Every structure is written in structure tokens, then in C-alpha cells.
Amino acid sequence: MIHRIDALILGAGAAGLMCAIEAGKRGRRVAVLERAQRPGKKILISGGGRCNFTNLHCGPENFLSSNPHFAKSALARYTPADFVVLVERHRIPYHEKTLGQLFCDRSAGDILSMLEAECRAAGAEIFLNEKIQEVTRTTEFVVRCASAEFHAPALVVATGGLSIPKIGATSFGYDLARQFGLKIVEPWPGLVPLVLDSADRSRYCDLAGVSAEVIASCNGAQFREKMLITHRGLSGPAILQISSYWKKSLPIHVDLAPDQDVSAIFRDPKTPRTESVLRAELRRFLPARLADRWLDLHAPLSWTNPALADFERQIHEWSPVPAGTEGLEKAEVTAGGVDTGELSAKTMESRKVPGLYFIGEVVDVTGQLGGFNFQWAWASGAAAGRAL
Ligand SMILES: Cc1cc2nc3c(=O)[nH]c(=O)nc-3n(C[C@H](O)[C@H](O)[C@H](O)COP(=O)(O)OP(=O)(O)OC[C@H]3O[C@@H](n4cnc5c(N)ncnc54)[C@H](O)[C@@H]3O)c2cc1C
């Protein structure tokens, strides 16, 4: 069976569904091919099941890309407010959790149901369980699946990144980009827990579950949020954020007691300079188990002012060199992807191959934690959908 349509979208995730809605609304005959048995699986597991669907304070500075300017145009033309209008029109209850992050009150299923309803209203058809066997281009694109063939003058690749392969992530988008001669920025796991080297693991990892507010920085990026010690290393929002910027063999820098002067108490000449005073003081700023461990491992070499200053400096400049990350199996996003130099920032269309578009996570634009990745999916999906 042959389907002839105006635009074919590969991948019924966040970006693909938004693209289908926008193109369908403009009267285009659109089909979406999805490999899984249902659309939007990642939407359903996102935000701990509540989908952090956007961030009110979204700007280009919240994204990582080889070209930091690339995302500006799409983000400006489809804003968090535009998505909120849609959410409110569907009467989906939501709340701001923190730092502009908007979550569903009930469940992520509300967002997926909304997108599916919008697709139906726009006349976009979703084909599930489609295993794509071949993509070719003659005068138009031809996509061959097991049971049908789809012909369209425009092909949109919205197949996402490599993270969480167990729910169906594939390298399809990158492979297709290579097939058509487009450059790829080598993908790497982002928003992922870091693994400490064996020495640091034996020093800290029995404290798994302990968390503290820290400032984590690496490669010019800096985040003040919670850090969590895990059985193999470090996680929590501060570490997930910094992981996207981390490169192998670089240290990360962690200020364990931001804005605090832990040894200030010793400036008072009446305070006895003893370990028990320092321990009590440190416990005011750090969780008790972490405070005790830190002191056991980094006790001041003496009670002189320079030794105390050195102790203070170390608390604010813990610089472990992680052995690696927990990898794509645990990463919330895949950084890198289709080189933005290959695409129009306005429409997401390939400069080399007219009619071929890439949107969402498969593109070398990666959001920070906090609803930015979905906002990129909506914005890039809308940019392409309006150009089809
Ligand atoms: C656990 C987890 C929680 C997250 N929480 C949040 C959050 O709260 N807020 C936020 O902003 N971001 C979150 N993210 C990131 C966000 O989910 C992604 O950035 C976003 O879904 C990317 O959208 P996309 O449409 O590009 O890709 P995806 O949503 O991954 O969609 C790609 C689709 O393409 C399909 N596909 C793949 N290969 C093929 C193929 N060969 N043929 C046909 N179809 C194919 C897939 O099955 C999938 O349906 C989370 C990610 C994870 C893993």
C-alpha cells in the first residue's frame, strides 16, 4: 500500500507530535510514523511521571550547542507562554514547582492526551509499530516500512536521542543524517549521574542517600542546587546539570558550603581551636554524616590561621575527577547531534537536502534540567511544522 502525503514525520515524541499539529493546522496532509506501540513514551515517564513541560524563564542561555545562537529564532517564535495557552485550553491543571518549572498536577498523561487530541483535530494521522526499512529520495522522499510505503515531498526526522535505549531510543536520526551527508556533533550523555573513581568511591559512596545544597561548576557552567551521593558517585540536580558540560578527565568543582565561612568561629580568640568545635561547626552547614566524613578525610594539618584557611578553601573547592558517567542508559538527554550548521535556524530544514528537516533532541541543542528540553522540542517542532 502506498500513502501519498504532504509531509512525513518520523517519531511520535514531543517534537514530532508538535510538528504534526502545526503542519496539520495549516492544512497539510501529515503522517507520523512511530516505531513503538504507542506515541510519546518519554513524555509519560518525564518529570517523575508529572512532565516538567516547560520553564517560564526559558532563554538561549539554558541550552548547550556548538552554536549557542542557533536556538534563538525557534525559541522566540514558540515560547513557554504559547505552550501554556495550549495546556490551559485543554484545562490541564499544573503548578510551578520551583525556578519557573511547570509540572502537571495529575500526570504526564495529560500532556500526551492533549497532543494526541490536537493531532486528531489537525487531521494528522499517527501510524504505530512502524519499522522503517529504507529511506530514499528521488523527486520526493520514499519511506519503506514492512507493510506500506510513504511518499512525501517533505521528511521530518524527530526520532530523538540515544538516551534510555530500553524504552526504544535508536540511532536512527543520526544514521539518516549521515546517509544524506549531514555532519553530526558526536553525541554524549547529558543530565546524567557521574561515577567517582575508585578512591573517591571508597571515601564517600557509603554515604549514599546524603544530599546537600552545593555550587557545582565545570567548563564555564555553574549551578547552585542539591547534590546527592549515590552508590557509585554523585547525582542530584546540581550534578545532573554539570554533567552535560563535563568532558572526560576534567575535574568538577564543588563548593560544599556556598556563602558560608565554616572556620569563622575561630576568629574569636576565646574559641578553643579543637576538632570537636570544628566538627560541631561543620555540622551546622553540612549533613552530619558528610560533615564527619569530610573532617575525617580533610582535618586541618594544624590549628594555625593558614592551616584553617586551607581547610576552608578545600570545602569550597572540592575538585574530584569523575571516572565517567552512568552513560546513556541513565541519561535524561543526549547532547550533541545533527550539526546546527547544517540546518536553517528558522525552519530546521537541511541546507544541503531541501525538504529534509531535523527537530527535537536529535539536533545539537540540549536543554538544561528544568523543562527546557521539552520547550526545545515544542519550539523546533513548531518551527518546522509552520514551514511545511
Ligand atoms: C526519564 C526522563 C525524564 C525526562 N523528564 C523531562 C522533563 O520533565 N522535562 C523536560 O523538558 N525534558 C525531560 N526529559 C527529556 C525529554 O523527554 C526529551 O528531551 C524529549 O522527549 C525529546 O523529544 P523528541 O521528540 O526529540 O524525542 P523523543 O520524545 O525521544 O521522541 C522520539 C520518538 O521517536 C521514536 N523513534 C525512535 N526511533 C525511531 C524509528 N527508527 N522509527 C520511528 N520512530 C522512532 C521513539 O520511539 C520516540 O517516540 C526527560 C527524559 C527522560 C529520559
Coordinates of N, CA, C and O in Angstrom, one line a residue, residues 17 54 81 87 89 94 109 196 199 209 227 249 291 309 338 361 376:
L17 N 5.1 15.2 17.4 CA 3.7 15.5 17.6 C 3.4 17.0 17.4 O 2.4 17.4 16.8
T54 N 7.5 22.7 30.6 CA 8.2 23.9 30.1 C 8.9 24.6 31.3 O 8.7 24.2 32.4
A81 N 4.9 30.6 27.0 CA 3.6 31.1 27.1 C 2.7 30.5 26.0 O 1.5 30.2 26.3
V87 N -2.0 24.3 27.1 CA -2.3 23.5 28.3 C -3.6 24.0 28.9 O -4.5 23.2 29.4
R89 N -6.0 25.7 27.5 CA -7.2 25.5 26.7 C -7.7 24.1 26.9 O -8.9 23.8 26.8
Y94 N -1.9 22.5 36.4 CA -0.5 22.5 36.5 C 0.0 23.4 37.6 O -0.8 24.2 38.1
G109 N 0.4 12.0 31.5 CA -0.6 11.5 30.5 C -1.4 12.6 30.0 O -1.9 12.6 28.9
L196 N 32.3 8.3 40.5 CA 33.6 8.7 41.0 C 34.6 7.6 40.8 O 34.3 6.5 40.5
A199 N 39.1 5.5 44.3 CA 39.5 6.0 45.6 C 38.4 6.9 46.2 O 38.1 6.7 47.4
G209 N 22.7 8.5 49.5 CA 21.5 9.0 50.1 C 21.6 10.4 50.7 O 20.6 11.1 50.9
M227 N 23.1 18.4 45.6 CA 23.9 17.3 45.2 C 23.6 16.0 46.0 O 23.3 16.2 47.2
S249 N 38.1 13.2 32.0 CA 39.4 13.6 32.7 C 39.4 15.1 33.2 O 40.4 15.5 33.8
A291 N 29.6 15.9 57.1 CA 30.5 16.8 57.8 C 31.6 15.9 58.5 O 32.8 16.2 58.5
A309 N 42.7 28.3 57.0 CA 42.3 28.9 55.7 C 42.4 27.8 54.6 O 41.5 27.8 53.7
V338 N 22.7 16.3 15.3 CA 22.9 16.9 13.9 C 23.4 18.3 14.1 O 22.9 19.2 14.8
E361 N 15.4 16.5 20.0 CA 16.7 16.1 20.7 C 17.7 15.6 19.7 O 18.9 15.6 20.1
W376 N 12.4 23.0 23.9 CA 13.1 22.9 22.6 C 12.3 22.0 21.6 O 12.2 22.3 20.4

